[in-house]
Short mmCIF file of C-alpha atoms in Angstrom, two decimals:
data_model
loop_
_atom_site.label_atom_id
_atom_site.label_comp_id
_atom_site.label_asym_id
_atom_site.label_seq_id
_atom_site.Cartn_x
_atom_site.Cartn_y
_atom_site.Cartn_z
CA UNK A 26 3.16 8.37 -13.00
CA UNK A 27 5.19 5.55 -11.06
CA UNK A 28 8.81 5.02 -11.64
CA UNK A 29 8.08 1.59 -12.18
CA UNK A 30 8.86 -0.03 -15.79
CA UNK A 31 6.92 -3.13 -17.03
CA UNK A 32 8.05 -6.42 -18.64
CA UNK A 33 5.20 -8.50 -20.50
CA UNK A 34 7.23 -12.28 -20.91
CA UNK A 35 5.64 -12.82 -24.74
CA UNK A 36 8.18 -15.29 -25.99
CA UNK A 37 8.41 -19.33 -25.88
CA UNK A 38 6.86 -21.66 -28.67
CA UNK A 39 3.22 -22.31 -27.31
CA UNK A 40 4.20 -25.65 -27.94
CA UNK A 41 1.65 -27.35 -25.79
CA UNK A 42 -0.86 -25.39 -28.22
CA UNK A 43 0.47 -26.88 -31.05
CA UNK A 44 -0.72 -27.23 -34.10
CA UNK A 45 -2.23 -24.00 -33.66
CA UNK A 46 0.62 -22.03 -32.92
CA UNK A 47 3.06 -23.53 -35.16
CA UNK A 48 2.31 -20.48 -37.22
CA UNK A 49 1.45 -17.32 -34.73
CA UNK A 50 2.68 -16.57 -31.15
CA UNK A 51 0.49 -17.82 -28.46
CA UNK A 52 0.26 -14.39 -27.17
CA UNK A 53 -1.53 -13.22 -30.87
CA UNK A 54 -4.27 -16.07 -30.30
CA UNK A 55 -7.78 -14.36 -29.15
CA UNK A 56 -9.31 -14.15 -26.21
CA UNK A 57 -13.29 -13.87 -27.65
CA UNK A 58 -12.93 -10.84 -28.49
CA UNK A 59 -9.27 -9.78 -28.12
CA UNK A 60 -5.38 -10.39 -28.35
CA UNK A 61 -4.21 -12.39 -25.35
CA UNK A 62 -1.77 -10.03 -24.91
CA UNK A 63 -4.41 -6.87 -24.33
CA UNK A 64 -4.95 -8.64 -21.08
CA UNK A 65 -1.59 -8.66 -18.99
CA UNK A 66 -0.77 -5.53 -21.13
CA UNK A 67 -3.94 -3.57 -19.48
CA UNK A 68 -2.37 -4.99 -15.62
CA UNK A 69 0.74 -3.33 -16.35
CA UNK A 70 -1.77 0.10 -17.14
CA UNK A 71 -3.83 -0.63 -14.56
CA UNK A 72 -0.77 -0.53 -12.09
CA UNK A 73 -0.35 3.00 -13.27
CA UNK A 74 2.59 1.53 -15.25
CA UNK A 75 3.26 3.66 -19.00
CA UNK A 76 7.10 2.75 -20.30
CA UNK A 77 6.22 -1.29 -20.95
CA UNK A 78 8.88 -3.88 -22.83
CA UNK A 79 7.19 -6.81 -24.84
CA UNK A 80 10.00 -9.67 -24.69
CA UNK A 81 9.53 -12.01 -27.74
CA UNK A 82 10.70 -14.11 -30.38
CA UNK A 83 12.94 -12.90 -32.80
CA UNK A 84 10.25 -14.41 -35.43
CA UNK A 85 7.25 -12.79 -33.73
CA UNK A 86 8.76 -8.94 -33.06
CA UNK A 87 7.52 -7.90 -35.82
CA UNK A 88 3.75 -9.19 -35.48
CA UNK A 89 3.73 -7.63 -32.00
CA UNK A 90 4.82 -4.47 -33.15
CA UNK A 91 2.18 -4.31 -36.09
CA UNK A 92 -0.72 -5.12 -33.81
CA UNK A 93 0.42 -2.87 -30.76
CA UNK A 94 2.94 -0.32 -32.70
CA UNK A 95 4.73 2.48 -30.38
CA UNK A 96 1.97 2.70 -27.63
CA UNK A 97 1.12 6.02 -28.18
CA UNK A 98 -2.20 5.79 -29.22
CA UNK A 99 -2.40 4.69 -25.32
CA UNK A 100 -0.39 7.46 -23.78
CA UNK A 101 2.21 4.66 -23.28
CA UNK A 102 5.95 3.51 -24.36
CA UNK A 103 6.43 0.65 -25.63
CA UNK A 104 9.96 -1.19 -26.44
CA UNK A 105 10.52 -4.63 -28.12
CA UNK A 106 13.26 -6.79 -27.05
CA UNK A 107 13.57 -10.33 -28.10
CA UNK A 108 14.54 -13.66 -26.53
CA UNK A 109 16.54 -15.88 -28.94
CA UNK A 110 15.81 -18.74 -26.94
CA UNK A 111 13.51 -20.46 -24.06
CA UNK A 112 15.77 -19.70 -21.39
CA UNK A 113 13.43 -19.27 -18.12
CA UNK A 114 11.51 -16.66 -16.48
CA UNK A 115 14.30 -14.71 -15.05
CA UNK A 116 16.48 -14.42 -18.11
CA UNK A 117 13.30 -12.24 -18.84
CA UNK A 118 15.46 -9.58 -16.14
CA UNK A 119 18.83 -10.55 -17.75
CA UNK A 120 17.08 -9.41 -21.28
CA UNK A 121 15.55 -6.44 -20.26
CA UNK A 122 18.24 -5.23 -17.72
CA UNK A 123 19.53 -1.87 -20.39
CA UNK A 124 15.62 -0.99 -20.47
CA UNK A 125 15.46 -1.37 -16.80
CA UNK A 126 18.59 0.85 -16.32
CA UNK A 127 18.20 0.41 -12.59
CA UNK A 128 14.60 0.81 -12.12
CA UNK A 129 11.79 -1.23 -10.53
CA UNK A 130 9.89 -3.40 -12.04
CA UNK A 131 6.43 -5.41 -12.78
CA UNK A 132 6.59 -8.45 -14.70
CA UNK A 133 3.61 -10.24 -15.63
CA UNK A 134 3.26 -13.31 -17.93
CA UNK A 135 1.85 -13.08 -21.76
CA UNK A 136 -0.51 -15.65 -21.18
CA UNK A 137 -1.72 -15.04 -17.74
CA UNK A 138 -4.67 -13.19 -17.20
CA UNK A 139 -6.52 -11.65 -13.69
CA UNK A 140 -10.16 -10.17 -13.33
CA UNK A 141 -11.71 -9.46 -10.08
CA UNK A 142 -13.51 -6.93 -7.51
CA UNK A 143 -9.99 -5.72 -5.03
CA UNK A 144 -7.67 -6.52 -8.13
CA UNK A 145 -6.47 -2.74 -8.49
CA UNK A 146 -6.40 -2.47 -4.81
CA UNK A 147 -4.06 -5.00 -4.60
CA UNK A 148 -1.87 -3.72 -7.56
CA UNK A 149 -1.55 -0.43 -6.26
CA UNK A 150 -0.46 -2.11 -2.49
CA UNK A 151 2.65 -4.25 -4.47
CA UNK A 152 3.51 -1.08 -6.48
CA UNK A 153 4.58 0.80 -3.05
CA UNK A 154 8.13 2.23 -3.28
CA UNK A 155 11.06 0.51 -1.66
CA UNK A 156 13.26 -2.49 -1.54
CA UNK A 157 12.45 -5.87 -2.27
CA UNK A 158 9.74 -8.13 -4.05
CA UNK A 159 6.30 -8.77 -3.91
CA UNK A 160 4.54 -11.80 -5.64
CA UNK A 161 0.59 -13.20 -5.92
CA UNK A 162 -0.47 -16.18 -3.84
CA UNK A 163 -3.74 -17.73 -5.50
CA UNK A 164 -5.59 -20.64 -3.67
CA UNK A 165 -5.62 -23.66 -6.55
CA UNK A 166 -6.79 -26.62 -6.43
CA UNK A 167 -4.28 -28.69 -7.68
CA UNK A 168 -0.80 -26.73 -6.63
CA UNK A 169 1.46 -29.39 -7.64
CA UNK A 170 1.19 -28.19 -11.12
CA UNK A 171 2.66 -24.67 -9.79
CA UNK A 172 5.29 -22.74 -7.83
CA UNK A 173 4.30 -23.32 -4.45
CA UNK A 174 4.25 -20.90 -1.42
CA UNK A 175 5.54 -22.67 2.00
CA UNK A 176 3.98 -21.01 4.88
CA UNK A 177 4.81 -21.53 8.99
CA UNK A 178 1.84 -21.27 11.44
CA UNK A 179 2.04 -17.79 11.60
CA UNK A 180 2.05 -17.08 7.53
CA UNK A 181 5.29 -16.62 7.09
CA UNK A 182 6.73 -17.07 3.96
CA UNK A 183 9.85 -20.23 4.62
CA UNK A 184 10.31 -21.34 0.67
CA UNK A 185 8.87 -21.35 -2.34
CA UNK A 186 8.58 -25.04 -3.84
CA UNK A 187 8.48 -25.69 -8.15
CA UNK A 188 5.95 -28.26 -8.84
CA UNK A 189 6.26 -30.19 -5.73
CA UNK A 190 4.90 -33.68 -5.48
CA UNK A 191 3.28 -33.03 -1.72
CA UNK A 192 2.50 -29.12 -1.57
CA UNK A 193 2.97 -27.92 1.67
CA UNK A 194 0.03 -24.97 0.79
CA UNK A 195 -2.47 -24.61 -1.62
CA UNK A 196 -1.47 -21.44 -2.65
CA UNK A 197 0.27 -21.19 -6.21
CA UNK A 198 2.90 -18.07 -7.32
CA UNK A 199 0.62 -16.12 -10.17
CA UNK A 200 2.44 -14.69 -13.36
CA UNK A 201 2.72 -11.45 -11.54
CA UNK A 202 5.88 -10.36 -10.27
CA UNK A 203 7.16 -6.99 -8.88
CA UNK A 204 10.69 -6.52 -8.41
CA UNK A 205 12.69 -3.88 -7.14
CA UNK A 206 16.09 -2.21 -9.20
CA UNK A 207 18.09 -5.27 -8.61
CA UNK A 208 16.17 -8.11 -10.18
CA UNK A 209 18.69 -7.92 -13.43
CA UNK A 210 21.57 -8.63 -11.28
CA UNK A 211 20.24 -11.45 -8.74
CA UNK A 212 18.89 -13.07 -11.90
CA UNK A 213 22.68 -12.84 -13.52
CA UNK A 214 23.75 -14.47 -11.00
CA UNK A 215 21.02 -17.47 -10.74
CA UNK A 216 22.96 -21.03 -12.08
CA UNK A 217 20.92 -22.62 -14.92
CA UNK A 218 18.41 -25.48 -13.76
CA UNK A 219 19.02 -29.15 -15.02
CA UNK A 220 16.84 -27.98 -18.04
CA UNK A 221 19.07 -25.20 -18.73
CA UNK A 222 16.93 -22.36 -17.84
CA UNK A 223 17.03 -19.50 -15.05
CA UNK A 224 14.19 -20.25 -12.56
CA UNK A 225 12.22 -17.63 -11.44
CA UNK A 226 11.73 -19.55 -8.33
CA UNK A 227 15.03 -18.91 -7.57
CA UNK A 228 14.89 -15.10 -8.16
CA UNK A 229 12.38 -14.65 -5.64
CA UNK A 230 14.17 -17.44 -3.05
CA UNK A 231 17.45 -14.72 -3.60
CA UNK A 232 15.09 -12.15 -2.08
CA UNK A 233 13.47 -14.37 0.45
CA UNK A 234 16.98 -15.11 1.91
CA UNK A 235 17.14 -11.51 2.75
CA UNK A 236 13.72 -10.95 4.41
CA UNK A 237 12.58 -8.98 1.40
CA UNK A 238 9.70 -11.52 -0.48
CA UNK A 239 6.52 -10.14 0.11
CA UNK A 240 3.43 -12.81 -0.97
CA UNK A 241 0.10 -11.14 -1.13
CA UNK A 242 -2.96 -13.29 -1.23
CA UNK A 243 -5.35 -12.72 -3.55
CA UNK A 244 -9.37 -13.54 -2.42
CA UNK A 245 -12.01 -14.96 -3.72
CA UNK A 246 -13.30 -12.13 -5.51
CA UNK A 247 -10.18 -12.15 -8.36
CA UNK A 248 -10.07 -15.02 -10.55
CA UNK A 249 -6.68 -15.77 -11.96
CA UNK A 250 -6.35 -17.97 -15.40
CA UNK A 251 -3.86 -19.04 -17.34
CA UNK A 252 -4.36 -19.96 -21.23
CA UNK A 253 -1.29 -22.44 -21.79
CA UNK A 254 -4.07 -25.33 -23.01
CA UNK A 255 -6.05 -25.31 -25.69
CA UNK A 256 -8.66 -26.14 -23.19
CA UNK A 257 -8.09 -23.57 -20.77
CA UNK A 258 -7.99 -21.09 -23.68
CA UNK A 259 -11.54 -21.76 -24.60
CA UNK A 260 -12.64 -21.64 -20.72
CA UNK A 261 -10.64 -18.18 -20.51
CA UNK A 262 -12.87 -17.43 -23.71
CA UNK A 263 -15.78 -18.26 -22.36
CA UNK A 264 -15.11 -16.75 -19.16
CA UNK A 265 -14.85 -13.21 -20.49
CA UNK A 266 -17.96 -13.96 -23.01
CA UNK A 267 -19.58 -14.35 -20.06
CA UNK A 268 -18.51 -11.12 -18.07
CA UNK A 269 -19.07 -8.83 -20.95
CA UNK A 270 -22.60 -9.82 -22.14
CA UNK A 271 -23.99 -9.74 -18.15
CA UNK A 272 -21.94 -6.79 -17.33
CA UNK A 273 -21.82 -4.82 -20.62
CA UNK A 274 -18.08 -3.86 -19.53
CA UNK A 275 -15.11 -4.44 -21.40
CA UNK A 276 -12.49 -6.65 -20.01
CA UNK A 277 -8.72 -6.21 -20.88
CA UNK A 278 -9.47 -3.00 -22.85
CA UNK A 279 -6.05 -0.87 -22.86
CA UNK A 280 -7.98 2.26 -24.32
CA UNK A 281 -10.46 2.67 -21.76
CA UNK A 282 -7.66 2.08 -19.21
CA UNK A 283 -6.01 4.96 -20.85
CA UNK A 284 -8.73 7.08 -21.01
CA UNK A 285 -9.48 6.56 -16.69
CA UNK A 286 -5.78 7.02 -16.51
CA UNK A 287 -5.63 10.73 -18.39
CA UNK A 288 -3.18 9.31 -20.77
CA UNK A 289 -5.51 9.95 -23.18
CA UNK A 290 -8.76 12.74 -23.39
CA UNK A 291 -11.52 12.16 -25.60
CA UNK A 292 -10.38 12.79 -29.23
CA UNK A 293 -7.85 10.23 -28.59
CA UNK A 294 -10.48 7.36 -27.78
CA UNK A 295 -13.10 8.60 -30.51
CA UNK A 296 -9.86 7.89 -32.95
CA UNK A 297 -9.11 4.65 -31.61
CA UNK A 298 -12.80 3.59 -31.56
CA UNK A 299 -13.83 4.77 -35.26
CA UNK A 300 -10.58 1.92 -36.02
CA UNK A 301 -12.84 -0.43 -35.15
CA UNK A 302 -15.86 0.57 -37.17
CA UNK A 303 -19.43 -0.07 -36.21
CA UNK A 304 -18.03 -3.44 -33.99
CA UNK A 305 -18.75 -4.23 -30.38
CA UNK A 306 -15.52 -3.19 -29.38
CA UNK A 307 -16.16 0.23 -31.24
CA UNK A 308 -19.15 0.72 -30.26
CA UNK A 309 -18.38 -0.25 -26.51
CA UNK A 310 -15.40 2.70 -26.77
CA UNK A 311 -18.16 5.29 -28.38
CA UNK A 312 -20.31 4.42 -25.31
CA UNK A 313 -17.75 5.51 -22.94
CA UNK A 314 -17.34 9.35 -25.01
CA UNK A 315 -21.52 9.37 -24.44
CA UNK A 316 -21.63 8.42 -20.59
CA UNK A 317 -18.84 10.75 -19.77
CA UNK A 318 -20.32 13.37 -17.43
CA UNK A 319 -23.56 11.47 -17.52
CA UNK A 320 -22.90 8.61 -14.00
CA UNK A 321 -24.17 6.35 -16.22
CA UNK A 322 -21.22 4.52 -16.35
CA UNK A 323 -18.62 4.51 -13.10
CA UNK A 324 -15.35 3.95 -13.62
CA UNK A 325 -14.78 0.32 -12.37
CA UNK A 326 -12.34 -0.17 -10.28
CA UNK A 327 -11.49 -4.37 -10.67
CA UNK A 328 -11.13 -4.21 -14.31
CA UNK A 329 -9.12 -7.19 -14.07
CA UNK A 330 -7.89 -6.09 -17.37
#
């Protein structure tokens, strides 16, 4: 089990979703078949990560905590903490810093979600022990619309730009962040940005100052989206439609995560998949209980999930 604690950054007003979210937390909308939030929450598994906090609105605690209640069902802890206001990415550190209590930490964005063959791999690479931070560079096509990654001839990291009108890459900062024990306190100390929030560009440039920002490319083979549009919600939709009916996998499914992980043994996912009745989702969960043993069904190893 790693030290590690997670963060999943639930909160905001999913106002460029509007009028749809007016009334339910971006994070609550569905992916086909799921909560958004099953998605980054299965990363934050995935990384071998089990004591999580869901940061939210003081409006939508309490809907987060019916659909997901204590995580035990998932051999995982789950805390609630709330964010009063939009104040940035980092305050997410600043409002989590008494769960933290000093320990490292993988943040990952409510509304971001990764799939792809290597995807573990590379989780399991920026979960390694020791000082500093390590971040996701994706290659995007239009990288003005992101945090940027500045490279020198050699590819080494020299800045990190927000949204800059002539990218100097074409390689974006993902919703993925891991931090070591001090992110709390070099986000304290971050002065708000002329729209009043703590950057999390900033964070990481207080850790690139000090030789200790660590960007890891991520290939071809992962696909990184993010659901902040009401069309590139129905394309992340789609996209896992897709995946499930060639594959006849799950994607972002916390209980079979658990179940790979030991965090739960087979009377804990029969319980969890009679929930769900005679559904696909149930019956996908079932399946699992009757390949076990059989090699019918490996493990997969990029769940993206």
């Amino acid at each position: 089990m790693s030290n590690r604690k997670g963060i999943i950054l639930a909160g905001g007003s999913g106002s460029r979703l509007f009028p749809v979210t007016m009334g339910l937390s971006k994070q609550l909308m569905p992916v086909y078949d799921k909560p958004m939030i099953y998605y980054p929450l299965s990363v934050l598994m995935m990384a071998g990560i089990r004591e999580l906090a869901i940061i939210t609105t003081p409006d939508d605690r309490a809907m987060f905590r019916r659909l997901l209640g204590t995580g035990r069902h998932w051999g995982i802890k789950l805390t609630y903490l709330t964010q009063p206001t939009p104040d940035g990415l980092a305050h997410a550190y600043v409002v989590a810093e008494d769960f933290l209590d000093g320990a490292p930490s993988a943040m990952v964005l409510g509304d971001n979600i990764f799939f792809g063959h290597g995807f573990r791999d590379a989780l399991q690479s920026a979960n390694r022990p020791g000082p500093g931070c390590t971040v996701f560079g994706y290659h995007v096509s239009d990288p003005e619309r992101y945090g940027v990654v500045d490279f020198d001839a050699s590819g080494r990291v020299l800045s990190i730009i927000e949204k800059p009108k002539n990218p100097p890459s074409s390689y974006a900062v993902t919703g993925l962040y891991f931090m070591d024990g001090s992110a709390p306190e070099r986000a304290g100390r971050i002065q708000p940005s002329a729209r009043g929030e703590l950057e999390i560009t900033e964070l990481l440039l207080s850790y690139l100052e000090e030789d200790l920002l660590q960007v890891e490319h991520m290939g071809r083979g992962i696909a990184w989206l993010d659901t902040g549009t009401h069309g590139s919600l129905l394309d992340a939709g789609n996209f896992v439609r897709t995946l499930q009916k060639r594959q006849g996998m799950q994607t972002g499914c916390p209980e079979e995560i658990a179940f790979e992980q030991g965090w739960i043994n087979a009377e804990g996912l029969r319980k969890q998949a009679e929930i769900y009745g005679k559904n696909d989702y149930g019956r996908y969960l079932l399946g699992l209980l009757d390949d076990q043993g059989t090699g019918r069904r490996q493990p997969v190893a990029n769940h993206g999930r």
